[in-house]
Tab-separated table of C-alpha atoms and ligand atoms in Angstrom:
chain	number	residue	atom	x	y	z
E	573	UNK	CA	-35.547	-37.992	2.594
E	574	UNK	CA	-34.103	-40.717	4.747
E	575	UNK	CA	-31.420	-43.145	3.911
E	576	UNK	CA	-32.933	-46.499	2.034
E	577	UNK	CA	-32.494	-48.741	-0.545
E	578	UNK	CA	-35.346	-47.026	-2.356
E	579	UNK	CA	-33.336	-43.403	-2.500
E	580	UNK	CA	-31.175	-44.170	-5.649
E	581	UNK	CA	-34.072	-45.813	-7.873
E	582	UNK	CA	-36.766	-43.398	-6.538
E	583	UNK	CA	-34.827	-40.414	-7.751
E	584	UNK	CA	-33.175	-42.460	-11.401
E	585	UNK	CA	-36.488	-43.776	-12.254
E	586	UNK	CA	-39.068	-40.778	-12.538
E	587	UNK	CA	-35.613	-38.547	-13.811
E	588	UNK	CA	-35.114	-40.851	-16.299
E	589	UNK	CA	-38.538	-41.171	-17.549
E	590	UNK	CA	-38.721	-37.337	-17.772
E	591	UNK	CA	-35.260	-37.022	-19.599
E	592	UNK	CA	-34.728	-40.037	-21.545
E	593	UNK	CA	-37.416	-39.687	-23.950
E	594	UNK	CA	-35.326	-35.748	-24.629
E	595	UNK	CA	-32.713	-37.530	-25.827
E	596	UNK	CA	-30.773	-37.786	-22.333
E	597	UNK	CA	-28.880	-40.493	-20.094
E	598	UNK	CA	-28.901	-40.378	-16.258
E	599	UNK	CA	-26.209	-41.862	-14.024
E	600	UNK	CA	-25.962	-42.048	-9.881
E	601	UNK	CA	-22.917	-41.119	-8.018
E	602	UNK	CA	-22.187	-40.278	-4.884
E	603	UNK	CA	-20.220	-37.163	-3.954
E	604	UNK	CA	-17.432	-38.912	-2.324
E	605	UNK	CA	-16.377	-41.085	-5.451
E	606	UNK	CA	-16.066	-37.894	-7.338
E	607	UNK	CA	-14.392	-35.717	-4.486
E	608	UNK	CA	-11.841	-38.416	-3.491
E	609	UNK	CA	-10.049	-37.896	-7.081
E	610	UNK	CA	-10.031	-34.207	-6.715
E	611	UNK	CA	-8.272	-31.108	-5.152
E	612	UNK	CA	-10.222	-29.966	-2.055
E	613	UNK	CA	-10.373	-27.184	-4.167
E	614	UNK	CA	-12.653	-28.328	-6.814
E	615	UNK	CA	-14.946	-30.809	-4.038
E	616	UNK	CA	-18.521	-30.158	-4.025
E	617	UNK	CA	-19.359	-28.778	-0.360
E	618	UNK	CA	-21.451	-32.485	0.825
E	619	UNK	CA	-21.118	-35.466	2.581
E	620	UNK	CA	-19.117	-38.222	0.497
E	621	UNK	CA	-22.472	-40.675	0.721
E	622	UNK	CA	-24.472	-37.352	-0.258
E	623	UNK	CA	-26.698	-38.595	-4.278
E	624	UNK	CA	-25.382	-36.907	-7.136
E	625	UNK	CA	-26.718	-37.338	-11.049
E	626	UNK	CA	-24.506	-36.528	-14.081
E	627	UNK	CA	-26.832	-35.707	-16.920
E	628	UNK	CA	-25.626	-36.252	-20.406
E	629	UNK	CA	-27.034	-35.340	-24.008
E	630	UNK	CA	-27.237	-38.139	-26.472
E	631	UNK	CA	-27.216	-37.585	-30.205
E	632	UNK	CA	-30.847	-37.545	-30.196
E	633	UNK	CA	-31.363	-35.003	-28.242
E	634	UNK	CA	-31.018	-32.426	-30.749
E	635	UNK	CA	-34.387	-33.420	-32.811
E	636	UNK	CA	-36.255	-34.798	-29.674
E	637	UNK	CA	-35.588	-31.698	-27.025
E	638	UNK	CA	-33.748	-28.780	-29.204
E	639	UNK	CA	-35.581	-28.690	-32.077
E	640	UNK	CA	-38.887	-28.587	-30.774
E	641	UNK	CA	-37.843	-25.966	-27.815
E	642	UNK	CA	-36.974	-23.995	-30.419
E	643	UNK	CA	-40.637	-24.470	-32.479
E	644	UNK	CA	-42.085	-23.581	-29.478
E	645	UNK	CA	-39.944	-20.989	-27.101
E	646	UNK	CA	-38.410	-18.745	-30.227
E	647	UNK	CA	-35.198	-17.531	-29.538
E	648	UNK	CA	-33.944	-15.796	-26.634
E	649	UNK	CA	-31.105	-13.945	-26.431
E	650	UNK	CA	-28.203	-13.537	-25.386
E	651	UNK	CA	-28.243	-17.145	-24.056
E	652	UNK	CA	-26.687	-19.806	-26.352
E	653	UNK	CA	-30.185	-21.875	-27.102
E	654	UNK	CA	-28.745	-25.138	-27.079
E	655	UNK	CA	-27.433	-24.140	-22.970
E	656	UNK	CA	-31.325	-22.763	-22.379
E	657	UNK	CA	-32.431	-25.592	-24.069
E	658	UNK	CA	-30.732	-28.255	-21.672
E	659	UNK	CA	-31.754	-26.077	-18.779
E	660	UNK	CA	-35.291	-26.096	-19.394
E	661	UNK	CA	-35.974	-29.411	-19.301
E	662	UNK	CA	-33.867	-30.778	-16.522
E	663	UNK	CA	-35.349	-27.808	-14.642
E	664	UNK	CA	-38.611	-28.801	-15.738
E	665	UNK	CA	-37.726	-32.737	-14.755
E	666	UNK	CA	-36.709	-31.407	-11.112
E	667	UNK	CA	-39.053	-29.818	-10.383
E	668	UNK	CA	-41.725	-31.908	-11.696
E	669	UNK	CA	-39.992	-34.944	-10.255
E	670	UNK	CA	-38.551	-33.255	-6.863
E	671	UNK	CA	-41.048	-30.241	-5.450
E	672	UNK	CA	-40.013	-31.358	-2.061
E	673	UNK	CA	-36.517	-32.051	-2.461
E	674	UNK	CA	-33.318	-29.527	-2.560
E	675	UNK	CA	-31.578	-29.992	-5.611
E	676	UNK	CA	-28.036	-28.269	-6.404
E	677	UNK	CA	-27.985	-28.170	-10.101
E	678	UNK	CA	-25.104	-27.048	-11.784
E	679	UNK	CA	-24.463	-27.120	-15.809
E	680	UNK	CA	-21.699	-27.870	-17.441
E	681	UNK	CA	-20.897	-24.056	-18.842
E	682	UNK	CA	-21.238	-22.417	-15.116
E	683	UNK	CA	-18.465	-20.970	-12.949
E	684	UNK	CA	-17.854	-20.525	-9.782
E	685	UNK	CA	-16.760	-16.971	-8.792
E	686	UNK	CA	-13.405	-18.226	-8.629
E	687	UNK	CA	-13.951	-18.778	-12.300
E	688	UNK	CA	-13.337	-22.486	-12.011
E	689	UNK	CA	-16.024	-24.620	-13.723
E	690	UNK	CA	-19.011	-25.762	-10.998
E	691	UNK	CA	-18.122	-29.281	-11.826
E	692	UNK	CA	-15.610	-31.237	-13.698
E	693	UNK	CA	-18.005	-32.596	-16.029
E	694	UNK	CA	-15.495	-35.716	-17.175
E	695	UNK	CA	-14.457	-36.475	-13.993
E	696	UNK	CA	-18.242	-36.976	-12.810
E	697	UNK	CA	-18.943	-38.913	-16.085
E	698	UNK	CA	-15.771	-41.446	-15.040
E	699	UNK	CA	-16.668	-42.060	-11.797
E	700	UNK	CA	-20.695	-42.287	-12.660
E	701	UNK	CA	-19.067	-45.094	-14.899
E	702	UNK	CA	-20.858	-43.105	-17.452
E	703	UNK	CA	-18.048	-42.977	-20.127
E	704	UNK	CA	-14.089	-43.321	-19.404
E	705	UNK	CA	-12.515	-40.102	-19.293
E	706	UNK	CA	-8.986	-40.774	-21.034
E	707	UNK	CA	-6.571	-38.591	-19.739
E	708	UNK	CA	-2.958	-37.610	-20.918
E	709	UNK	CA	-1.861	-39.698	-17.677
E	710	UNK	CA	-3.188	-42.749	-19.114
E	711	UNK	CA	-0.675	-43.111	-21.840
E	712	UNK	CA	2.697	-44.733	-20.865
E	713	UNK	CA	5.689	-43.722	-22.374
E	714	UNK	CA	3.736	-40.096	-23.856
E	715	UNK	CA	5.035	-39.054	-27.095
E	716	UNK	CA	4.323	-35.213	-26.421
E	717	UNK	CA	7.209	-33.946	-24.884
E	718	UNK	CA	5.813	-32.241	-21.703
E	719	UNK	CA	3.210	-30.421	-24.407
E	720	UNK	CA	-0.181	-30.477	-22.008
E	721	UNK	CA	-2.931	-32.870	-23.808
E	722	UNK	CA	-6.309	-32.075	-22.965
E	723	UNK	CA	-8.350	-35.723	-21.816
E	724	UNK	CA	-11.908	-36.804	-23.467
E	725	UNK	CA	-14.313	-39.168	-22.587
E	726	UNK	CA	-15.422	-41.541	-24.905
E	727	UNK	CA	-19.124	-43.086	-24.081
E	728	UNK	CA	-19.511	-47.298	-24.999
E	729	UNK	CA	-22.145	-46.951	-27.000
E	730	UNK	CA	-22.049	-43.117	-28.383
E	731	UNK	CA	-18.233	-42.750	-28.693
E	732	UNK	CA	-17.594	-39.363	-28.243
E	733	UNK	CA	-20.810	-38.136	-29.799
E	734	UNK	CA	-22.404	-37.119	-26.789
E	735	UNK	CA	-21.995	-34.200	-24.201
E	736	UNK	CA	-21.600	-33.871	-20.465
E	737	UNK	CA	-24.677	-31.032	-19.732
E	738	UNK	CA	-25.553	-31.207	-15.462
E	739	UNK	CA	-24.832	-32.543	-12.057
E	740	UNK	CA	-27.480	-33.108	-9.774
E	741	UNK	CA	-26.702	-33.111	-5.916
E	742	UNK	CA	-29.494	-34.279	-3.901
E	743	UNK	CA	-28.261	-32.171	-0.844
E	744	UNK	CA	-30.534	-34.792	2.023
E	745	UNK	CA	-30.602	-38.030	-0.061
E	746	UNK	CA	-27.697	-39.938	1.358
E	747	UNK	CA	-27.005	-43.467	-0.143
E	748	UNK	CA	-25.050	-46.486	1.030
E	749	UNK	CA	-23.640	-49.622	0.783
E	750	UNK	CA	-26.105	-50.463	-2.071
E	751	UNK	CA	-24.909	-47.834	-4.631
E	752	UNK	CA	-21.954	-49.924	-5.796
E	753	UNK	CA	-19.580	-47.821	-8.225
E	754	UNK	CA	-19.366	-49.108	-11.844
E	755	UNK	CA	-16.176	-49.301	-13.396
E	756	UNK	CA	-16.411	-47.013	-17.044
E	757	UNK	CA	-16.006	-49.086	-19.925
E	758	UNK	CA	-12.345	-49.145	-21.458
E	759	UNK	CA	-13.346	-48.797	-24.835
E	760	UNK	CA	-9.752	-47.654	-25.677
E	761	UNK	CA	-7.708	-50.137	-24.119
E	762	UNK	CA	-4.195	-49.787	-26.655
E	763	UNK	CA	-1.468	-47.366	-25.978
E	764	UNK	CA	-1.500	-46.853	-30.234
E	765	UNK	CA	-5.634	-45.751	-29.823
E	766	UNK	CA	-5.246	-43.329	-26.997
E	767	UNK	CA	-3.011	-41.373	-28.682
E	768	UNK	CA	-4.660	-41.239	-31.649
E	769	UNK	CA	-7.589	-40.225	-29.658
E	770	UNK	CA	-6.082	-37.459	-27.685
E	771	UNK	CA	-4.642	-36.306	-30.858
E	772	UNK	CA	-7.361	-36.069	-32.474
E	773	UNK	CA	-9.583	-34.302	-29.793
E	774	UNK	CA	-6.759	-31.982	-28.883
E	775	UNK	CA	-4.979	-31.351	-32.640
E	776	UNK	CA	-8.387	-31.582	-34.732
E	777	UNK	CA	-11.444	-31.737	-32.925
E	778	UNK	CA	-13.470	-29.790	-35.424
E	779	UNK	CA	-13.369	-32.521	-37.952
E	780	UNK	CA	-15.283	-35.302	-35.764
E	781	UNK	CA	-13.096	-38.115	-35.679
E	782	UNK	CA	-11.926	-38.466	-32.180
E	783	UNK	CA	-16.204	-39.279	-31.762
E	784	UNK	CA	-15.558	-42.481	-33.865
E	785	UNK	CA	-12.687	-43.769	-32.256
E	786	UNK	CA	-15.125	-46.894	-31.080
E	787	UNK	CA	-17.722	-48.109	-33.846
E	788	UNK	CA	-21.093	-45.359	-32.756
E	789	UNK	CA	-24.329	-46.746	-32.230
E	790	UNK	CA	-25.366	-43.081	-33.436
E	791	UNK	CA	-23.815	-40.047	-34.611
E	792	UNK	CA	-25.254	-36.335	-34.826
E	793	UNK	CA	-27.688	-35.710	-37.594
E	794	UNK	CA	-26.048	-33.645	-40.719
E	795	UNK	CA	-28.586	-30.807	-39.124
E	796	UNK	CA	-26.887	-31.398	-35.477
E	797	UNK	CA	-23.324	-31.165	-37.379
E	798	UNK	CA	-24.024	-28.212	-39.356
E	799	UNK	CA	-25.279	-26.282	-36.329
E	800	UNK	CA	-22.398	-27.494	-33.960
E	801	UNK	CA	-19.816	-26.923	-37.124
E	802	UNK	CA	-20.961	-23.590	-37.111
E	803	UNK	CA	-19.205	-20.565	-35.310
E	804	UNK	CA	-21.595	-19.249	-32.039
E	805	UNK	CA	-21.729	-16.088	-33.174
E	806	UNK	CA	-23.171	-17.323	-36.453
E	807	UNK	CA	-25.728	-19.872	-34.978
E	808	UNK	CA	-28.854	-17.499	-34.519
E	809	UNK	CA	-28.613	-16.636	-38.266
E	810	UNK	CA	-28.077	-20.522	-39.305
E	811	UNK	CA	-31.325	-21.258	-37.480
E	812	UNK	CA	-33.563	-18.869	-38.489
E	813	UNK	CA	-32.468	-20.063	-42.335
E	814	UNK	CA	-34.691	-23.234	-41.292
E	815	UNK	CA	-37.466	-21.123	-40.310
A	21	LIG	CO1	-14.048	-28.085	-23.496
A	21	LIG	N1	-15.141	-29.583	-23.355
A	21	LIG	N2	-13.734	-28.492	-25.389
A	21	LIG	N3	-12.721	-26.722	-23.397
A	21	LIG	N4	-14.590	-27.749	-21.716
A	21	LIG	C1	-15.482	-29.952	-21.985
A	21	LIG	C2	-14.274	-30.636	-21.360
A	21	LIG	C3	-16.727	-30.894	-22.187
A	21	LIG	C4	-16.832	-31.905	-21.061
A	21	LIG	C5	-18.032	-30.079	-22.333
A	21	LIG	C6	-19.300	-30.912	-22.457
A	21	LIG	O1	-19.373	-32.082	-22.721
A	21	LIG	N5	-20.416	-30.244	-22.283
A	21	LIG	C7	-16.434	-31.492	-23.628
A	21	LIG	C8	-15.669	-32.823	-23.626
A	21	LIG	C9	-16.612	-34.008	-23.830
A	21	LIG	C10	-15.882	-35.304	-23.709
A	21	LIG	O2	-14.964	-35.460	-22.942
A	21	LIG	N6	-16.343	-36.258	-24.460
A	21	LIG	C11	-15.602	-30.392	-24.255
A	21	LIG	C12	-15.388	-30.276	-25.668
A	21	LIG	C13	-16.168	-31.215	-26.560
A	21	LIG	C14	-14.470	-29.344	-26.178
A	21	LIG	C15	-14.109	-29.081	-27.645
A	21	LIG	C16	-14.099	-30.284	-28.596
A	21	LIG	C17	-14.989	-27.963	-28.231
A	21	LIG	C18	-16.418	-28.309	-28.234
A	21	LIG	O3	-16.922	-28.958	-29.139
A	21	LIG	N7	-17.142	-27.866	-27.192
A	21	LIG	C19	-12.693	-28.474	-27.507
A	21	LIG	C20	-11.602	-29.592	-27.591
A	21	LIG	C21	-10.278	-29.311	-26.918
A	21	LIG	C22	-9.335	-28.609	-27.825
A	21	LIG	O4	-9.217	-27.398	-27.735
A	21	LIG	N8	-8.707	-29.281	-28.693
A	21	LIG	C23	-12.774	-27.891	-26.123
A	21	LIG	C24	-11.982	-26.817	-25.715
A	21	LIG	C25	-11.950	-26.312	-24.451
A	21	LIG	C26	-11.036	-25.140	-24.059
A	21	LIG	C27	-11.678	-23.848	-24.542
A	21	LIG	C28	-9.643	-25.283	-24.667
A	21	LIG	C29	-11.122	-25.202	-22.490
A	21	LIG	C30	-9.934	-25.892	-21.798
A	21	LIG	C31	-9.970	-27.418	-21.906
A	21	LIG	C32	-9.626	-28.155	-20.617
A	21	LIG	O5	-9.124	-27.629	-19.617
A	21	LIG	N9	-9.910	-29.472	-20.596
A	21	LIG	C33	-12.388	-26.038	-22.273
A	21	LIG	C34	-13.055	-26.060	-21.055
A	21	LIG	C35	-12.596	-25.076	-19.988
A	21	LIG	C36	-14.116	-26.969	-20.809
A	21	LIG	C37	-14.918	-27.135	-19.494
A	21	LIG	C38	-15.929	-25.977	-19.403
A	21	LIG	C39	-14.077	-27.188	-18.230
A	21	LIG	C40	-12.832	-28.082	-18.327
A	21	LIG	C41	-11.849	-27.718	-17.243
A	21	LIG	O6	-11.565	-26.556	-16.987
A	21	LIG	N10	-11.300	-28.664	-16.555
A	21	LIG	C42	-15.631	-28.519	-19.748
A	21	LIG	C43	-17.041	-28.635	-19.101
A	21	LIG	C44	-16.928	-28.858	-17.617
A	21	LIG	O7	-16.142	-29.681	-17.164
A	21	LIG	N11	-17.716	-28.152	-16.867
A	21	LIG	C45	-15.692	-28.593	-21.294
A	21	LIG	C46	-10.342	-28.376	-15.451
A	21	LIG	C47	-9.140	-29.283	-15.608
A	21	LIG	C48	-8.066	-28.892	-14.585
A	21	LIG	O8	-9.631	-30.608	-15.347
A	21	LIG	O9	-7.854	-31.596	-16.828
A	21	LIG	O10	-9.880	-32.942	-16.083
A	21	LIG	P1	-8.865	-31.906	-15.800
A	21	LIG	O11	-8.048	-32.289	-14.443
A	21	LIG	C49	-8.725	-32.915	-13.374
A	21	LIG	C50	-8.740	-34.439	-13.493
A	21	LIG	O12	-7.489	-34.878	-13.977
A	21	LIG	C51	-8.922	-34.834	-12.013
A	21	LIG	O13	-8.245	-33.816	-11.256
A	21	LIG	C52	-7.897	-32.741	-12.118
A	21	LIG	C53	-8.163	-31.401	-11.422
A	21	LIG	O14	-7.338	-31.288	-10.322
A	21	LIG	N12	-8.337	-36.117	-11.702
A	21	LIG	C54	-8.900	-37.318	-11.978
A	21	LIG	C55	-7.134	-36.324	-11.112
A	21	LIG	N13	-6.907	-37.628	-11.010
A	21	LIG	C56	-7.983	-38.271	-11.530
A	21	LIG	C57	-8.249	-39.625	-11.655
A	21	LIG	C58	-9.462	-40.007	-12.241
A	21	LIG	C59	-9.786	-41.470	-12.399
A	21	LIG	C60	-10.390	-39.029	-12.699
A	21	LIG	C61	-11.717	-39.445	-13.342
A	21	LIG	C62	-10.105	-37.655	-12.579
């Protein structure tokens, strides 16, 4: 596809429509904004003004896409069916949306075969201006003693009730000029909230909190939180219990 104006919305809008009704959000990035803040190590292998889409999962997604892939696919294992879940339909959206279009889609549990992750899911959401991905290295004067503090990003409207699932490349759909990059929202702008938010994802994660550090327009359903809350190994038995 050539370079135009039209590339970014032609590619949002019908991915959008197909995943936003699943309980997803789409953002546009290019390559470069998310290579220029990384090792060459960890760059995806394209041109800087190369279109790139980080997918995430909303609360909602849960009833509207996992639920009813599970009603009608069954479970199949070994996969974790959330993971299969996720992959189905932005498969399906791709190649319903983009038969004639090379997409490089890479999900959020993937390695490479140097057994780093295929993308650096918070680091695409940040630059996307998705959700601000707070980082140990945005706390002045850290309390934590050279301990290493593990970053979150924390969504303006979801707090950190959401998830980071896919990247999209769009290996020929180069943008310009006219894709501006959006600045995340700081929704934790105090030194005194940071670090109760990076101690909370990094010290206790498993009881929620660090997801309501900003006021949620939703949270998971008790359903979503008793399946999540519940070990992987013990999540096939937990769903067949609701038939
Ligand atoms: Co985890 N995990 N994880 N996880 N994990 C992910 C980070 C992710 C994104 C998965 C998802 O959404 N699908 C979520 C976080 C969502 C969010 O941020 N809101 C997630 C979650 C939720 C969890 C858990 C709560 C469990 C759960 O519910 N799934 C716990 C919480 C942490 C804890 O233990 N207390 C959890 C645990 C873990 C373990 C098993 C501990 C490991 C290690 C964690 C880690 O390294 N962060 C883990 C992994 C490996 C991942 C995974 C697969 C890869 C992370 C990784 O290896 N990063 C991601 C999914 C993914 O990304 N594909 C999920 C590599 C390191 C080196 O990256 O620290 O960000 P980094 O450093 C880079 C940036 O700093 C960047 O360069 C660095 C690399 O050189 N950089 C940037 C440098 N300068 C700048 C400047 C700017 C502006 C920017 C943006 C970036």
């Amino acid at each position: 596809m050539a370079a135009s104006p039209a590339s970014v919305e032609s590619v949002i809008r019908p991915l959008g429509s197909c995943l936003t009704k699943l309980g997803f959000e789409v953002y546009p990035l290019k390559v470069g904004w998310y290579n220029s803040v990384l090792p060459p190590s960890l760059h995806l292998p394209y041109p800087d003004d190369t279109l790139a889409v980080v997918v995430l999962s909303t609360p909602a997604m849960f009833e509207r896409a996992f639920l009813p892939f599970l009603e009608q696919r069954g479970i199949q294992k070994p996969c974790d069916p959330v993971d299969q879940c996720v992959r189905d339909c932005v498969s399906t959206a791709v190649s319903q949306c983009f038969s004639e279009l090379k997409v490089d889609v890479r999900y959020d549990y993937e390695l490479l075969p140097s057994r780093k992750p295929k993308f650096l899911a918070q680091t695409a959401a940040h630059v996307s201006g998705a959700a601000f991905y707070y980082q140990q290295s945005d706390v002045t004067d850290q309390p934590w003693a050279g301990k290493k503090m593990f970053g979150v990003c924390i969504h303006p409207s979801f707090g950190g009730w959401f998830a980071i699932r896919a990247l999209l490349v769009f290996e020929d759909v180069t943008v310009g000029s006219e894709l501006v990059q959006p600045a995340p929202p700081d929704c934790v702008p105090s030194r005194e909230d940071r670090i109760k938010l990076l101690e909370a994802f990094n010290f206790r994660w498993q009881d929620w909190s660090y997801r309501d550090v900003v006021p949620p327009a939703q949270t998971y359903s008790e359903r979503q939180k008793e399946y999540f809350s519940t070990a992987p190994a013990l999540r096939l038995a937990l769903l067949r219990t609701w038939g």
